[in-house]
Tab-separated table of C-alpha atoms in Angstrom:
chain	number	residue	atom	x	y	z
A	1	UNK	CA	-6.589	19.886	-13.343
A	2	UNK	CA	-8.817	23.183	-13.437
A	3	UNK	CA	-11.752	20.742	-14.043
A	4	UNK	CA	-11.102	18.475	-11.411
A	5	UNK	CA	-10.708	21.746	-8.867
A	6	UNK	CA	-13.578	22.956	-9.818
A	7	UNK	CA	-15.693	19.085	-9.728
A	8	UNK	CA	-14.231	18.614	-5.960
A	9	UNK	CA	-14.936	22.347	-4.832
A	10	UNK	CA	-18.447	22.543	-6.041
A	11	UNK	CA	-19.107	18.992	-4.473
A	12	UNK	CA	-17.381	20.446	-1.338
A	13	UNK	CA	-19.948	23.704	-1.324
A	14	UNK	CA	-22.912	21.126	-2.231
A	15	UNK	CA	-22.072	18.012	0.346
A	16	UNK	CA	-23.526	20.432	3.301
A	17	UNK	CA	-26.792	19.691	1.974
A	18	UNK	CA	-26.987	16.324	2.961
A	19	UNK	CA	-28.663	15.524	-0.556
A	20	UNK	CA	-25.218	13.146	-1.324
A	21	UNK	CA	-25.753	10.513	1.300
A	22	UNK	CA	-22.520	8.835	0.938
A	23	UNK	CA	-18.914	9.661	2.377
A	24	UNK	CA	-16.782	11.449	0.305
A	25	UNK	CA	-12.890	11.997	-0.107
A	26	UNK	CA	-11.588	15.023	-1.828
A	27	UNK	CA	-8.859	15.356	-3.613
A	28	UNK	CA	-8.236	19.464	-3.877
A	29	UNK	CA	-4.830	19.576	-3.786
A	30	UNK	CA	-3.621	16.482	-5.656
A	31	UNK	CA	-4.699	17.029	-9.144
A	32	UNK	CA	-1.705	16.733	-10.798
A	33	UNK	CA	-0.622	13.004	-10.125
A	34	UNK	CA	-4.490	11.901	-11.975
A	35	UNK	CA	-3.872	13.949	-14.706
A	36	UNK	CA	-0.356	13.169	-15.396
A	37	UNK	CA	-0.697	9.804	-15.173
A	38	UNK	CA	-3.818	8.773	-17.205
A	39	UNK	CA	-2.927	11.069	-19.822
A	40	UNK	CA	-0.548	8.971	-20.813
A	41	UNK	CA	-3.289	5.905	-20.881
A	42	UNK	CA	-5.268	4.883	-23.782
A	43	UNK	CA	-8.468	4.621	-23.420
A	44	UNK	CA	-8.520	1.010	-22.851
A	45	UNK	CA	-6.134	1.128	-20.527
A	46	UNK	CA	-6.961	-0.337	-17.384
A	47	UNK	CA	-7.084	2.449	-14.104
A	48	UNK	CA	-7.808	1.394	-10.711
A	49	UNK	CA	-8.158	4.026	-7.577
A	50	UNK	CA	-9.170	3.856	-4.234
A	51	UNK	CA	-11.600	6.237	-1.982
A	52	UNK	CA	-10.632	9.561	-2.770
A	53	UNK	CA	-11.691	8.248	-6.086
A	54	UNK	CA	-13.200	11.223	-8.478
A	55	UNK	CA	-9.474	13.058	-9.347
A	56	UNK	CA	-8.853	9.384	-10.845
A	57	UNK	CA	-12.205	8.598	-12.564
A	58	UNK	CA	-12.430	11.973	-14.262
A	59	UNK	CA	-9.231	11.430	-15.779
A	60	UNK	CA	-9.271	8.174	-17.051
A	61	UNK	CA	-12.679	10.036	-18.944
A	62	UNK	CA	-14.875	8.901	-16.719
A	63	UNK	CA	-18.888	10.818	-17.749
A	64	UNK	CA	-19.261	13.823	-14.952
A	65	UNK	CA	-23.220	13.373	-15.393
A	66	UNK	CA	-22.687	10.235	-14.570
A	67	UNK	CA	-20.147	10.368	-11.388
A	68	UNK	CA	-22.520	13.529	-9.767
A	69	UNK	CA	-25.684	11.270	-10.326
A	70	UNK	CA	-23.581	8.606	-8.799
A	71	UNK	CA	-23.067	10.539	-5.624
A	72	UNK	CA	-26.893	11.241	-5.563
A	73	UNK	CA	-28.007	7.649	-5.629
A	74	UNK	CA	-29.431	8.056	-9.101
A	75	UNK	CA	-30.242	5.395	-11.199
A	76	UNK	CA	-28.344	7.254	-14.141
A	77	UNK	CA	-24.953	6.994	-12.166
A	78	UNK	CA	-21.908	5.169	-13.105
A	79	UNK	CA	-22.431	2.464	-10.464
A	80	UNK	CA	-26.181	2.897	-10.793
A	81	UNK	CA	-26.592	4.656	-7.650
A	82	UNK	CA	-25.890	1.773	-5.836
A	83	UNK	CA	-22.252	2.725	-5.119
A	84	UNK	CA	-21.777	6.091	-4.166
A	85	UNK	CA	-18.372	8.274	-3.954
A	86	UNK	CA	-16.280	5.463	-3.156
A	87	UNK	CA	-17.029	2.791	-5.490
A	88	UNK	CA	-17.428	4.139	-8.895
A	89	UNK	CA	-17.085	1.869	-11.897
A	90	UNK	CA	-16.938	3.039	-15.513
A	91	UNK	CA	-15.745	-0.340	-17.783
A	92	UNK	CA	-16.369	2.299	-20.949
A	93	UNK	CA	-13.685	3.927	-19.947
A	94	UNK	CA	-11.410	1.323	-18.453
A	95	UNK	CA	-11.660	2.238	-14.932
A	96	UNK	CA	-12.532	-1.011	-13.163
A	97	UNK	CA	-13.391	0.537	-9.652
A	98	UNK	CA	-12.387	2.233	-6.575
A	99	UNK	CA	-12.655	0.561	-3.141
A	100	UNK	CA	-12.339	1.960	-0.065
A	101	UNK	CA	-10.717	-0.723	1.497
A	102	UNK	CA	-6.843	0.063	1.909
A	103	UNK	CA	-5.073	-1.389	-0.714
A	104	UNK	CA	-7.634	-3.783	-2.234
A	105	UNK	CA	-7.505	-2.640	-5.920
A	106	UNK	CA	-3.552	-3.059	-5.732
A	107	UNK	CA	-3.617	-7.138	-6.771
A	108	UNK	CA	-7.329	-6.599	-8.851
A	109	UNK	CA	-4.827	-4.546	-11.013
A	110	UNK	CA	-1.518	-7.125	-11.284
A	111	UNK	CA	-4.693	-9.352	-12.428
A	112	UNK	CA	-5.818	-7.063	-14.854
A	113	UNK	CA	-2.424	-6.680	-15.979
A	114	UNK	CA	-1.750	-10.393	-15.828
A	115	UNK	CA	-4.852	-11.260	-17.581
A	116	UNK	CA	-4.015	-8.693	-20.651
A	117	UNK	CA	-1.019	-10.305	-21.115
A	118	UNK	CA	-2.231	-13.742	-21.382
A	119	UNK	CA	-4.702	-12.659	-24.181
A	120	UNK	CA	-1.980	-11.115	-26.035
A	121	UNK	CA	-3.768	-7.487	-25.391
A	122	UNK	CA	-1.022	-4.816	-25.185
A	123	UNK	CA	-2.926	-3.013	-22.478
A	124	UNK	CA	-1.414	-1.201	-19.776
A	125	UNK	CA	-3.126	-1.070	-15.682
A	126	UNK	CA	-2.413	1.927	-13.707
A	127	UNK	CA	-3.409	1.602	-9.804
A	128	UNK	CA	-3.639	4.480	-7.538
A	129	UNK	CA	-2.948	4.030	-3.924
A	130	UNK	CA	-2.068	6.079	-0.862
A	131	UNK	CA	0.942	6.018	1.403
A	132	UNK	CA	-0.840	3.869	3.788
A	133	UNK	CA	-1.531	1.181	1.685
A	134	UNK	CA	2.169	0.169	1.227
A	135	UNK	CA	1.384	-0.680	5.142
A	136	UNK	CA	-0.517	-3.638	3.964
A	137	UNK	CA	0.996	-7.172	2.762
A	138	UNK	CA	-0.789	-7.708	0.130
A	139	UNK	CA	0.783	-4.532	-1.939
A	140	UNK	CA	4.452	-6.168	-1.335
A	141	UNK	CA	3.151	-9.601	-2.487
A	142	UNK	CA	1.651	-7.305	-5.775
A	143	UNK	CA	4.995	-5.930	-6.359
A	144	UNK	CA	7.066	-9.082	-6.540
A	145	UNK	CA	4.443	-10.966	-8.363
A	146	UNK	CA	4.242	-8.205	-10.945
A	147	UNK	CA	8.462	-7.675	-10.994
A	148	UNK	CA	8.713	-11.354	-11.305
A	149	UNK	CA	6.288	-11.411	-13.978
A	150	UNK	CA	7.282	-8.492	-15.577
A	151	UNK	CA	3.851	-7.259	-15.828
A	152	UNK	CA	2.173	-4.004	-17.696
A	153	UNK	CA	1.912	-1.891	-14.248
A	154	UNK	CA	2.414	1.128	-12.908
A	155	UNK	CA	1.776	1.650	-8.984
A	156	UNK	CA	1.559	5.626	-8.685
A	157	UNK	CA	1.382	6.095	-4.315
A	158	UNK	CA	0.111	9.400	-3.447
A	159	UNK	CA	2.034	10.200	-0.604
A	160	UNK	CA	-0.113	12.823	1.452
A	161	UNK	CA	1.250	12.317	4.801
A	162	UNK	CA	-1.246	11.056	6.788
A	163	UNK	CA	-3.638	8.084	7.429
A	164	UNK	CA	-6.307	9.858	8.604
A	165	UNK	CA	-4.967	11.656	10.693
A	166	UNK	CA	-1.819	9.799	11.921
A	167	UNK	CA	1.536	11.025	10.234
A	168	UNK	CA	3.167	9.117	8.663
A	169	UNK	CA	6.523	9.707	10.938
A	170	UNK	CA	4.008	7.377	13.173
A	171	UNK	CA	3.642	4.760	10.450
A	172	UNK	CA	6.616	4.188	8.522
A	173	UNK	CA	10.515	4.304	9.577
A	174	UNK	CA	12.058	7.191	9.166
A	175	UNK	CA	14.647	7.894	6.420
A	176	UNK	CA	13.266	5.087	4.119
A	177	UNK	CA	11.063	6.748	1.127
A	178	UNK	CA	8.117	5.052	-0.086
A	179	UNK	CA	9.334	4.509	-3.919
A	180	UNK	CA	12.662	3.001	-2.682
A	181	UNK	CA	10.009	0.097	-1.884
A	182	UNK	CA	10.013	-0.357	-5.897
A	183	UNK	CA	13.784	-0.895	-5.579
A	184	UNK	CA	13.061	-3.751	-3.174
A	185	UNK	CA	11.416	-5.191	-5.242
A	186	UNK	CA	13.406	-4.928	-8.576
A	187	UNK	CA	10.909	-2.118	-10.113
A	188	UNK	CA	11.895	0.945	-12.019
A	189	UNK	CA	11.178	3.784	-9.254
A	190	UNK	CA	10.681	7.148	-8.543
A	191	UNK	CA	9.833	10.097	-6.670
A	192	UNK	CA	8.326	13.311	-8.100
A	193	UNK	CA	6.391	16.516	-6.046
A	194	UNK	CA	3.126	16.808	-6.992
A	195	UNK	CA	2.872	20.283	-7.660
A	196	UNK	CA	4.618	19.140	-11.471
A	197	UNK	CA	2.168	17.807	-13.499
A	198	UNK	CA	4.123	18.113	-16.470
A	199	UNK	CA	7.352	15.755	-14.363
A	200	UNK	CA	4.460	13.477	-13.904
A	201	UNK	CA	3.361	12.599	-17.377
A	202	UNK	CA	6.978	12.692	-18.694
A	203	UNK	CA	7.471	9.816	-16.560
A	204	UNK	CA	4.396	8.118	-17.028
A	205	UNK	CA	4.785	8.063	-20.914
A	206	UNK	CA	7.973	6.423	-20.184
A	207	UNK	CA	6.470	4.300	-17.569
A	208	UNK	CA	3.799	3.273	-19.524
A	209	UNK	CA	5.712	2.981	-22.729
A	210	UNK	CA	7.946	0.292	-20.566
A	211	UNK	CA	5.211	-1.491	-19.978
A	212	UNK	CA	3.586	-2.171	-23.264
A	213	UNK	CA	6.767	-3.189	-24.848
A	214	UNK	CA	6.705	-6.148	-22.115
A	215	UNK	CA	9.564	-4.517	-19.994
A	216	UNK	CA	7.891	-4.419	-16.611
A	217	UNK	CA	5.907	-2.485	-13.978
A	218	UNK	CA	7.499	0.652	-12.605
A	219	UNK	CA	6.552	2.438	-9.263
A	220	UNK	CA	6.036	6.300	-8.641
A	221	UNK	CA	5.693	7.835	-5.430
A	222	UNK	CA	4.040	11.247	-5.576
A	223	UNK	CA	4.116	14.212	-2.979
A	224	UNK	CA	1.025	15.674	-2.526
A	225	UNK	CA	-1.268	16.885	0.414
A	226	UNK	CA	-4.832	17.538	0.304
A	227	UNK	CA	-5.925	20.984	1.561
A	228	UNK	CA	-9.428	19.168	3.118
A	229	UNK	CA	-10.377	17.182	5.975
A	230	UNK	CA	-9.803	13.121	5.281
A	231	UNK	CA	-13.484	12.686	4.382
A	232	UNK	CA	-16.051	15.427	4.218
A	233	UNK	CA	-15.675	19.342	2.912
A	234	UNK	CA	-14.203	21.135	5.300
A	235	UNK	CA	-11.082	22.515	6.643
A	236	UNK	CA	-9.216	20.553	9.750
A	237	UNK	CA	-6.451	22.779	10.977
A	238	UNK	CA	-8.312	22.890	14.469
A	239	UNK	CA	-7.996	19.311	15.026
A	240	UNK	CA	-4.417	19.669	15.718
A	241	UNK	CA	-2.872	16.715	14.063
A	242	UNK	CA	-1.641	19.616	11.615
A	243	UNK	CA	-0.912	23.176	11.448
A	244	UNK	CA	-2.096	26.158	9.516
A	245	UNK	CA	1.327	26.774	8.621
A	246	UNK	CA	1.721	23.301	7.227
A	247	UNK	CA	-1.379	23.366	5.328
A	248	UNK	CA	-0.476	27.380	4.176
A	249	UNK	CA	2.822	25.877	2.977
A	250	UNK	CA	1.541	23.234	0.849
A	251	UNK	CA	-0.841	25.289	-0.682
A	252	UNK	CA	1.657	27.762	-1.556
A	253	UNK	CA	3.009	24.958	-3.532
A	254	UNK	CA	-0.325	24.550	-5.397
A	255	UNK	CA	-0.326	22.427	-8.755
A	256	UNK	CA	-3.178	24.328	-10.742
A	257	UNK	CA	-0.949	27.702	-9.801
A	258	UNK	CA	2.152	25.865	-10.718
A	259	UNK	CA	0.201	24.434	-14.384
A	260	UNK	CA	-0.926	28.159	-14.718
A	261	UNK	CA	1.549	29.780	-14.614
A	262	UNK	CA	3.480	27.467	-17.086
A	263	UNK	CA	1.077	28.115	-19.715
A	264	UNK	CA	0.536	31.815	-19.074
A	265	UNK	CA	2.802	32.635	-21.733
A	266	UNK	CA	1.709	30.235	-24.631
A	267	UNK	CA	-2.433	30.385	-24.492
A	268	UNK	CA	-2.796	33.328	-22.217
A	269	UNK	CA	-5.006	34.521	-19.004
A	270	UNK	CA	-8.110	34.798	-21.340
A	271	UNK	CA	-7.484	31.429	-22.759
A	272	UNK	CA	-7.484	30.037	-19.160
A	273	UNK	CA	-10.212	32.204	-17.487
A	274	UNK	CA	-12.716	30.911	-20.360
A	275	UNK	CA	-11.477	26.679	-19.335
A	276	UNK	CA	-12.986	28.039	-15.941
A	277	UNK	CA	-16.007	29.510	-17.525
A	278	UNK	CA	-16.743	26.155	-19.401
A	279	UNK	CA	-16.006	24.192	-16.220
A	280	UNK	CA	-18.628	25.757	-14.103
A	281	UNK	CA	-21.193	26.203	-16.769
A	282	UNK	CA	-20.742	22.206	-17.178
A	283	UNK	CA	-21.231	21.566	-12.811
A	284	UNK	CA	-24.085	23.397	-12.991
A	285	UNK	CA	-25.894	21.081	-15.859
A	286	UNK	CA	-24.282	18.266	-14.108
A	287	UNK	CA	-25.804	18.902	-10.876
A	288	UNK	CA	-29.267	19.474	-12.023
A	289	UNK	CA	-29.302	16.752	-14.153
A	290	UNK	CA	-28.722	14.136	-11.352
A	291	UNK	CA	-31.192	15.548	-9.156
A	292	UNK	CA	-33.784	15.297	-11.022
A	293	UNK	CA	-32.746	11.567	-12.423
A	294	UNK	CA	-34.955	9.225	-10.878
A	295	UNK	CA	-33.522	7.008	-8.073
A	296	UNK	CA	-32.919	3.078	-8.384
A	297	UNK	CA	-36.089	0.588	-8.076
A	298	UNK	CA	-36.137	-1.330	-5.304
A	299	UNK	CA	-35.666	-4.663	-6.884
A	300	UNK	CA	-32.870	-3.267	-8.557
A	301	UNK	CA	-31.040	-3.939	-5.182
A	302	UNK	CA	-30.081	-7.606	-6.389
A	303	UNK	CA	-28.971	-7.073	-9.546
A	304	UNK	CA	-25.298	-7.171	-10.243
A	305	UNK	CA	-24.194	-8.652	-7.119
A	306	UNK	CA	-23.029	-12.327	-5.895
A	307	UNK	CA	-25.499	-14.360	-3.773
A	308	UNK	CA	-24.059	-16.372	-1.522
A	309	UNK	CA	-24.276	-20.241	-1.080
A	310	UNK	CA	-27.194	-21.775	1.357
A	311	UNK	CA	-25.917	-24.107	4.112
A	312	UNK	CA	-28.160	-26.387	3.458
A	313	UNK	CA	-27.797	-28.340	0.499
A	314	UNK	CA	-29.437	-27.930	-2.670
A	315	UNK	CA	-30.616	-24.457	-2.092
A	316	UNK	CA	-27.407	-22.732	-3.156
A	317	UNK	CA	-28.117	-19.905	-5.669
């Protein structure tokens, strides 16, 4: 989690250059559900995420160098420049993409699922999504197809609150929690705060463990918040769809503070203050390295995408 801090605050500190020319979603503040989750995943383990993208892709062990290049429109990046902060792709590491599309990697990850059953793999997809995903039909259709199916899933909703910047008292009714949506339909289900990263992976390794023996997906929501705007590096308070006390009182709850001071005791404040040391050493290699990588070529533009179909036949490609 101290890496991943330290990833999304020096991106935050670097975005005002304008030298990433892509959006970007940060995730400070909602370490712990990333973490906990795919460190319960194998390494070829399926993950799937969504736009605020890098918590996910750096825990799955997705290559820093090549998520910062990524962001710079280098050639060395993960998607080959070609993606940017919301649509990185690692297949070395299992993590099959983020979209920025609400809910679109929800059924791309039943299909994973689906399709590592039917070649007798005993693989295991985990698919990140935000609260307002579970606003879109084609995440119920996901859930009943994978319940009646019985499929190697786990759905893990990081509740933040808002859409943007629409509550989600404005969204959803009120009284019903998000993971009682798993009871709907049929799947084991939970709710956990996201300051616990160690509640987190206990149920994931019994989530996931589910799973691979064949007995079905299982659905986590997760409370979180994220300290930053919905896309960019800054702070929000003034735009008055929250409060400073809201925002003071989640990060009072803070997950790396919570982690830290669990382990204070067994490895120490040395111990921890050289992880930090390492971390920031590592951004700054990171960061140089990708700006001076050499950007895409421009025929490189059609490579690795579908071409569409000619209306006039026989000139289809």
């Amino acid at each position: 989690m101290m890496r991943l801090r330290a990833v999304e605050e020096r991106i935050a500190a670097r975005y005002p250059e304008q030298e990433m020319r892509c959006p970007t979603h940060l995730c400070v503040g909602q370490e712990a559900a990333p973490v906990g989750v795919c460190a319960a995943l194998r390494p070829d383990d399926y993950a799937l995420s969504h736009h605020r993208s890098h918590g996910h892709y750096l825990a799955k062990g997705g290559d820093l160098d090549r998520m910062i290049a990524e962001m710079y429109g280098r050639e060395t990046g993960c998607s080959r420049g070609k993606g940017g902060s919301m649509h990185l792709v690692d297949l070395s590491v299992g993590f099959l993409g983020a979209v920025p599309i609400v809910a679109s990697t929800v059924p791309i990850a039943v299909g994973a699922a689906f399709g590592a059953r039917m070649r007798g793999e005993d693989r295991v997809a985990v698919v990140f999504l935000g609260d307002a995903a579970v606003e879109e039909g084609v995440v119920h259709e996901s859930l009943a197809f994978a319940s009646l199916e019985r499929l190697p899933v786990l759905f893990v909703c990081e509740n933040n609150l808002y859409s943007v910047q629409t509550g989600l008292e404005a969204r959803q009714p009120s009284g019903r929690a998000i993971h009682e949506l798993g009871a709907a339909h049929a799947l084991s289900h939970a709710q956990l705060h996201g300051e616990d990263v160690f509640a987190i992976h206990a149920w994931a390794e019994e989530a996931v463990a589910q799973a691979r023996a064949g007995e079905g997906p299982s659905f986590l929501e997760v409370l979180t918040y994220r300290y930053l705007e919905h896309v960019g590096p800054y702070e929000d308070v003034e735009l008055g769809y929250r409060t400073r006390e809201e925002v003071d009182a989640w990060r009072a709850r803070d997950p790396i503070a919570h982690a830290t001071r669990a382990l204070a005791d067994e490895v120490g404040p040395e111990t921890i203050d050289g992880w930090m040391r390492a971390h920031a050493e590592a951004l700054d290699a990171a960061f140089e390295r990708a700006i001076a990588a050499p950007y895409p070529e421009p025929e490189a533009l059609f490579e690795g995408v579908f071409r569409g179909t000619s209306t006039r036949l026989g000139e289809g490609t």
